Coordinates of N, CA and C and ligand atoms in Angstrom, one line a residue:
M70 N 109.4 69.5 92.4 CA 108.4 69.4 93.0 C 108.3 69.1 94.5
A71 N 107.5 69.8 95.3 CA 107.4 69.9 96.8 C 106.1 69.3 96.9
T72 N 105.7 68.7 97.5 CA 104.1 68.3 98.2 C 104.0 68.4 99.7
F73 N 102.7 68.9 99.5 CA 102.8 68.9 100.9 C 100.9 68.8 101.5
I74 N 101.2 68.1 102.6 CA 99.6 67.5 102.8 C 98.9 68.4 104.0
T75 N 97.6 69.4 104.1 CA 97.4 70.0 105.4 C 96.0 69.6 105.2
H76 N 95.8 69.0 106.7 CA 94.2 68.5 107.6 C 93.5 69.6 108.3
S77 N 93.7 70.8 107.7 CA 92.6 71.8 108.4 C 92.6 73.3 107.6
T78 N 91.6 73.8 107.3 CA 91.6 75.4 106.8 C 92.9 75.8 106.8
E79 N 92.9 75.9 108.6 CA 94.2 76.5 109.2 C 96.1 76.3 108.6
E80 N 95.9 74.9 108.2 CA 96.9 74.5 107.9 C 97.4 74.6 106.7
T81 N 96.2 74.9 105.7 CA 96.3 75.3 104.4 C 96.5 77.3 104.2
R82 N 95.9 77.6 105.4 CA 96.0 79.2 105.4 C 97.5 79.4 105.5
A83 N 98.2 78.5 106.4 CA 99.8 78.7 106.6 C 100.7 78.5 106.3
F84 N 100.4 77.8 104.7 CA 100.8 77.2 104.0 C 101.4 78.4 103.1
G85 N 99.7 79.4 102.9 CA 99.5 80.3 101.9 C 101.0 81.1 102.8
A86 N 100.8 81.0 103.7 CA 101.7 82.4 104.3 C 102.9 82.5 104.4
S87 N 103.1 81.1 104.4 CA 104.9 80.7 104.4 C 105.1 81.0 102.8
L88 N 104.1 80.6 102.0 CA 104.6 80.9 100.5 C 105.0 82.4 100.0
A89 N 103.8 83.1 101.0 CA 103.9 84.4 101.0 C 105.9 85.0 101.3
Q90 N 106.1 84.3 102.2 CA 107.2 85.0 102.9 C 108.5 84.8 101.7
K91 N 108.4 84.0 100.6 CA 109.5 83.7 100.1 C 109.1 84.0 98.5
T92 N 107.7 84.6 98.0 CA 107.9 85.3 97.0 C 108.3 86.7 97.2
V93 N 108.7 86.6 95.5 CA 109.2 88.2 95.1 C 108.4 89.1 94.4
P94 N 108.3 90.8 94.3 CA 107.5 90.6 93.6 C 107.5 90.6 92.6
G95 N 106.5 90.7 91.0 CA 106.8 90.4 89.7 C 106.1 88.6 89.4
T96 N 106.2 88.1 90.6 CA 105.8 86.7 90.2 C 104.3 86.3 90.2
V97 N 103.9 85.8 89.4 CA 102.6 85.3 89.1 C 102.2 84.3 89.7
L98 N 101.8 84.0 91.0 CA 101.4 82.1 91.1 C 99.9 81.7 90.6
A99 N 99.7 80.7 90.1 CA 98.4 80.3 89.3 C 98.2 78.9 90.3
F100 N 96.8 79.3 91.0 CA 96.4 78.0 91.7 C 95.4 77.1 91.1
R101 N 95.8 76.0 91.0 CA 95.0 75.4 90.1 C 94.1 74.3 91.4
G102 N 93.1 73.5 90.7 CA 92.2 72.8 91.7 C 90.6 73.0 91.5
D103 N 90.3 72.0 91.9 CA 88.7 72.0 91.6 C 87.8 72.6 92.7
L104 N 86.5 72.7 92.5 CA 86.3 73.7 93.5 C 86.4 73.3 95.2
G105 N 86.4 73.7 95.9 CA 86.7 73.7 97.3 C 87.7 72.8 97.5
A106 N 89.2 72.9 96.4 CA 90.1 72.2 96.6 C 91.5 73.1 97.8
G107 N 90.8 74.5 98.3 CA 91.5 74.8 99.0 C 92.9 76.4 98.6
K108 N 92.2 76.4 97.1 CA 92.8 78.3 96.5 C 92.8 79.3 97.6
T109 N 91.4 79.1 97.8 CA 91.2 80.7 98.3 C 91.9 80.9 99.8
S110 N 91.9 79.7 100.5 CA 92.2 79.2 101.8 C 93.8 79.5 101.9
S111 N 94.3 79.6 100.6 CA 96.1 79.6 100.5 C 96.1 80.7 100.5
I112 N 95.6 81.4 99.4 CA 95.6 83.2 99.1 C 95.2 83.9 100.5
Q113 N 94.2 83.4 101.0 CA 93.7 84.4 102.4 C 95.0 84.3 103.5
G114 N 95.8 83.2 103.8 CA 96.9 83.1 104.2 C 98.3 83.6 103.7
F115 N 98.3 83.8 102.7 CA 99.2 85.0 102.0 C 98.7 86.6 102.0
L116 N 97.5 86.7 102.1 CA 97.2 87.9 102.5 C 97.4 88.3 103.4
E117 N 97.4 87.4 104.3 CA 97.3 87.8 106.0 C 98.7 88.1 106.5
A118 N 99.4 87.2 105.8 CA 101.3 87.0 106.0 C 101.7 88.2 106.0
L119 N 101.2 88.7 104.8 CA 101.7 90.2 104.1 C 100.6 91.4 104.9
G120 N 100.0 91.3 105.8 CA 99.5 92.3 106.5 C 98.2 92.9 105.7
A121 N 98.0 92.4 105.0 CA 96.5 92.9 103.5 C 95.4 93.3 104.8
E122 N 94.4 94.5 104.0 CA 93.6 94.8 104.6 C 92.6 93.6 104.7
K123 N 91.6 93.5 105.8 CA 90.7 92.6 105.5 C 89.2 93.5 105.1
P124 N 88.3 92.6 104.2 CA 88.2 90.9 104.1 C 88.9 90.2 103.4
Y125 N 89.4 89.2 103.5 CA 89.8 88.9 102.3 C 88.9 87.5 101.3
T126 N 87.5 88.9 100.8 CA 87.0 87.8 99.9 C 87.3 87.4 98.7
S127 N 87.1 86.5 98.0 CA 87.3 85.9 96.5 C 86.9 86.6 95.7
P128 N 87.4 87.1 94.9 CA 86.6 88.0 93.8 C 85.8 87.4 92.9
T129 N 85.3 86.1 92.9 CA 84.6 85.3 92.2 C 83.6 86.3 91.5
F130 N 82.9 87.2 91.9 CA 82.1 88.2 90.8 C 82.3 89.9 90.2
V131 N 83.6 90.2 91.1 CA 84.4 91.3 90.7 C 85.9 90.7 89.8
I132 N 85.8 89.5 89.7 CA 87.0 88.9 89.2 C 88.6 89.5 89.7
M133 N 88.9 90.4 90.2 CA 89.7 90.8 90.6 C 90.0 92.1 92.1
K134 N 90.7 91.8 92.8 CA 90.8 92.6 94.1 C 92.3 92.8 94.1
E135 N 92.2 94.2 94.4 CA 93.6 94.6 94.7 C 93.9 94.8 96.1
Y136 N 94.9 94.4 96.4 CA 95.5 94.7 98.1 C 96.6 95.4 97.9
R137 N 96.4 97.0 98.3 CA 97.2 97.6 98.8 C 98.3 97.6 99.9
L138 N 98.9 97.0 100.0 CA 100.0 96.9 101.3 C 100.3 98.4 102.2
S139 N 100.0 98.3 103.4 CA 100.4 99.7 103.9 C 101.4 99.8 104.2
K140 N 102.2 98.9 104.3 CA 103.8 98.8 104.1 C 104.3 97.4 103.3
P141 N 105.1 97.7 102.6 CA 105.5 96.6 101.9 C 106.4 95.0 102.8
S142 N 106.1 94.2 101.8 CA 106.5 92.8 102.5 C 108.1 92.8 102.8
E143 N 109.0 92.1 103.3 CA 110.1 92.1 103.3 C 111.0 92.1 102.2
T144 N 110.2 91.5 101.2 CA 110.4 91.3 99.8 C 110.4 92.2 99.0
G145 N 109.5 93.0 99.5 CA 109.4 94.4 98.5 C 107.9 94.8 97.5
I146 N 107.2 93.4 98.3 CA 105.8 93.5 97.5 C 105.2 94.7 98.1
A147 N 104.4 95.5 97.3 CA 103.6 96.5 97.9 C 102.0 96.4 97.2
R148 N 101.6 95.6 96.7 CA 100.3 95.4 95.7 C 99.9 93.9 95.8
V149 N 98.8 93.2 96.3 CA 98.9 92.0 95.5 C 97.4 91.8 94.9
Y150 N 97.0 91.2 93.7 CA 96.4 91.3 93.0 C 95.7 89.8 93.0
H151 N 94.9 89.6 93.5 CA 94.0 88.3 93.7 C 92.8 88.1 92.6
I152 N 93.0 87.2 91.9 CA 92.4 87.1 90.5 C 91.1 85.8 90.8
D153 N 89.9 85.8 90.4 CA 89.8 84.2 90.6 C 88.5 84.5 88.5
A154 N 89.3 83.7 88.1 CA 88.9 83.7 86.9 C 87.6 82.5 86.8
Y155 N 86.9 82.3 87.5 CA 85.9 81.0 87.2 C 85.3 81.5 86.3
R156 N 84.7 82.6 86.5 CA 83.7 83.2 85.7 C 83.8 83.8 84.2
I157 N 85.2 83.8 84.1 CA 85.8 84.2 82.4 C 85.2 83.4 81.5
E158 N 84.9 84.2 80.6 CA 84.6 83.4 79.4 C 85.2 82.9 78.2
S159 N 86.5 84.0 78.4 CA 87.7 84.2 77.4 C 88.6 84.6 77.1
P160 N 89.8 84.5 77.5 CA 91.0 85.4 77.8 C 91.1 86.2 77.3
S161 N 90.1 87.1 76.3 CA 90.2 88.5 76.1 C 89.3 89.4 76.9
E162 N 88.5 88.7 77.4 CA 87.8 89.3 78.8 C 88.4 89.9 79.7
M163 N 89.4 89.1 79.7 CA 90.8 89.2 81.3 C 91.8 90.2 80.8
E164 N 91.8 90.4 79.4 CA 92.8 91.3 78.9 C 92.1 92.7 78.9
K165 N 90.6 92.8 79.0 CA 90.1 94.2 79.0 C 90.3 94.6 80.5
L166 N 90.4 93.6 81.3 CA 90.3 94.4 82.8 C 91.5 94.6 83.2
G167 N 92.1 94.5 82.4 CA 93.8 94.9 82.4 C 94.9 94.0 83.1
F168 N 94.3 92.7 82.9 CA 95.4 91.6 83.3 C 96.7 92.2 83.5
E169 N 97.3 92.7 81.6 CA 99.1 92.7 81.6 C 99.3 94.0 82.3
E170 N 98.6 94.7 83.0 CA 99.1 96.0 83.8 C 99.5 95.7 85.3
W171 N 98.6 94.5 85.7 CA 98.9 93.7 87.1 C 100.0 93.0 86.8
V172 N 100.1 92.4 86.0 CA 101.5 91.1 85.6 C 102.6 92.7 85.4
A173 N 102.7 93.5 84.9 CA 103.6 94.5 84.7 C 103.8 95.3 85.8
D174 N 103.3 94.8 87.2 CA 103.8 95.8 88.2 C 105.1 95.4 88.9
P175 N 105.7 96.3 88.8 CA 106.9 95.4 89.3 C 107.1 95.2 91.0
E176 N 105.9 96.0 91.6 CA 105.8 96.1 93.3 C 104.8 94.6 93.2
G177 N 103.9 94.3 92.4 CA 103.5 93.2 92.8 C 102.9 92.2 92.4
V178 N 102.4 91.6 93.2 CA 102.1 89.7 93.2 C 100.9 89.5 92.4
V179 N 100.9 88.3 91.3 CA 99.5 88.2 91.1 C 98.9 86.6 91.3
L180 N 98.1 86.6 92.3 CA 97.4 85.1 92.4 C 96.3 85.1 91.8
V181 N 96.3 83.5 91.0 CA 95.5 83.5 90.1 C 94.6 82.3 90.4
E182 N 93.1 82.2 90.6 CA 92.3 81.1 90.8 C 92.1 81.3 89.4
W183 N 91.5 79.9 88.9 CA 90.6 79.0 87.8 C 92.1 79.9 86.5
P184 N 93.3 79.8 86.8 CA 93.9 79.7 86.2 C 94.2 79.0 84.5
E185 N 93.3 77.7 84.5 CA 93.1 77.4 82.9 C 92.3 77.7 81.9
K186 N 91.8 79.0 82.8 CA 90.9 79.9 82.0 C 91.5 81.0 81.4
I187 N 92.5 81.4 81.8 CA 93.3 82.6 80.9 C 94.6 82.0 80.6
A188 N 94.7 80.9 80.7 CA 95.8 79.7 80.1 C 97.0 80.8 79.0
P189 N 96.1 81.2 77.9 CA 97.4 82.2 77.2 C 97.9 83.3 77.6
L190 N 97.1 84.0 78.7 CA 97.7 85.0 79.0 C 98.8 84.8 80.0
L191 N 99.1 83.6 80.7 CA 100.0 83.6 81.4 C 101.3 83.8 81.5
P192 N 101.8 84.5 82.0 CA 104.1 84.4 81.4 C 104.3 83.2 81.8
L193 N 104.9 82.9 81.1 CA 106.3 82.0 81.0 C 106.5 81.2 82.3
Q194 N 107.1 82.4 82.9 CA 107.7 82.0 84.4 C 106.4 82.2 85.7
T195 N 105.3 81.5 85.2 CA 104.3 81.8 86.1 C 104.7 80.6 86.9
K196 N 104.7 80.3 88.4 CA 104.8 79.4 89.0 C 103.2 79.0 89.3
T197 N 103.0 77.4 89.0 CA 102.0 76.9 88.9 C 101.5 75.8 90.6
L198 N 100.7 76.1 91.3 CA 100.3 75.2 92.6 C 99.1 74.4 92.3
S199 N 99.4 72.9 92.4 CA 98.1 72.0 92.3 C 98.1 71.9 93.6
L200 N 96.5 71.9 93.7 CA 95.6 72.1 95.1 C 94.8 70.6 94.7
T201 N 94.6 69.4 95.7 CA 93.9 68.3 95.3 C 93.2 68.3 96.6
W202 N 91.8 68.0 96.4 CA 90.8 67.4 97.5 C 90.8 65.9 97.7
L203 N 91.3 65.7 99.2 CA 91.3 64.1 99.5 C 90.5 63.8 100.3
S204 N 90.1 64.6 101.3 CA 89.0 64.2 102.5 C 88.3 65.6 102.8
D205 N 87.4 65.4 103.7 CA 86.4 66.4 104.0 C 87.8 67.5 104.7
T206 N 88.9 67.3 104.7 CA 89.8 68.1 106.2 C 91.2 68.2 105.4
D207 N 91.3 67.0 104.5 CA 92.6 67.0 103.7 C 92.6 67.8 102.4
R208 N 93.8 68.4 102.3 CA 94.5 68.9 101.0 C 95.4 68.0 100.4
E209 N 95.9 68.2 99.4 CA 97.3 68.3 99.0 C 98.1 69.1 98.4
I210 N 99.2 69.7 98.3 CA 99.3 70.8 97.5 C 100.8 70.8 97.2
T211 N 100.9 70.4 96.0 CA 102.2 70.5 95.0 C 102.4 71.8 94.3
V212 N 103.7 72.1 94.5 CA 104.4 73.2 94.4 C 105.4 72.8 93.2
E213 N 105.3 73.4 92.0 CA 106.0 73.2 90.8 C 106.9 74.0 90.9
G214 N 108.8 73.0 90.3 CA 109.8 73.7 90.4 C 110.6 73.9 92.3
S215 N 110.4 73.5 93.1 CA 110.6 73.7 94.1 C 110.5 72.5 94.8
Ligands
LIG125 N1 92.9 71.2 104.7 C1 91.7 71.9 104.1 N2 92.5 73.4 103.4 C2 91.9 74.3 102.4 N3 90.5 74.2 103.2 C3 90.2 73.2 103.7 C4 90.6 72.1 104.5 N4 89.6 71.1 105.1 C5 88.4 71.7 105.2 N5 88.8 73.0 104.2 C6 87.2 73.8 103.8 O1 86.9 73.6 102.6 C7 86.4 74.8 101.8 C8 88.1 75.0 100.4 O2 87.7 76.4 100.4 P1 88.4 77.3 99.7 O3 87.3 78.4 99.2 O4 89.9 77.2 99.8 O5 88.8 76.5 98.2 P2 89.1 76.8 96.6 O6 90.0 76.0 96.1 O7 89.1 78.3 96.4 O8 87.1 76.5 95.8 P3 86.6 77.6 94.7 O9 86.9 76.5 93.5 O10 85.1 77.2 95.1 O11 86.7 78.9 94.5 C9 86.7 75.7 103.1 O12 85.4 75.9 103.5 C10 87.5 75.2 104.2 O13 87.2 75.9 105.2
LIG126 MG1 88.2 79.8 95.8

């Protein structure tokens, strides 16, 4: 377990950027945490570090947004699937959207906000990050297994 405290949105984005540099294709990252905990901010930093095309809007209404990188990352990531499961009513709804194909993409990385909503679909090797709101500007981020 590693725990980080960030003191601004920028620091949370920087955390996401460093995470991107260490992430290999085929990884599923689950971002747990309440409303405003910093899930999207972390993912925005992740996307920016990989040079994904802006804007990095959270796919709350469309559920999934796919980014095709113009150039694969140093670790070989070619596509990033950003999922916001907040509005999902049942895991089967996510299955119908094609979740298993995104997870099976050998050059892809899947980033999930509100993973609790689709828990039964998450692969066993999913890496979980837990974000907690501490104060207006401070957030705690715990990374499982690192
Ligand atoms: N240290 C910090 N880290 C991240 N966000 C911060 C921090 N300090 C302030 N903020 C602000 O808090 C909000 C965090 O929102 P963000 O969208 O990242 O959270 P979220 O976990 O994705 O929430 P939601 O569940 O609504 O999608 C943003 O407005 C951001 O600017
Ligand atoms: Mg969000």
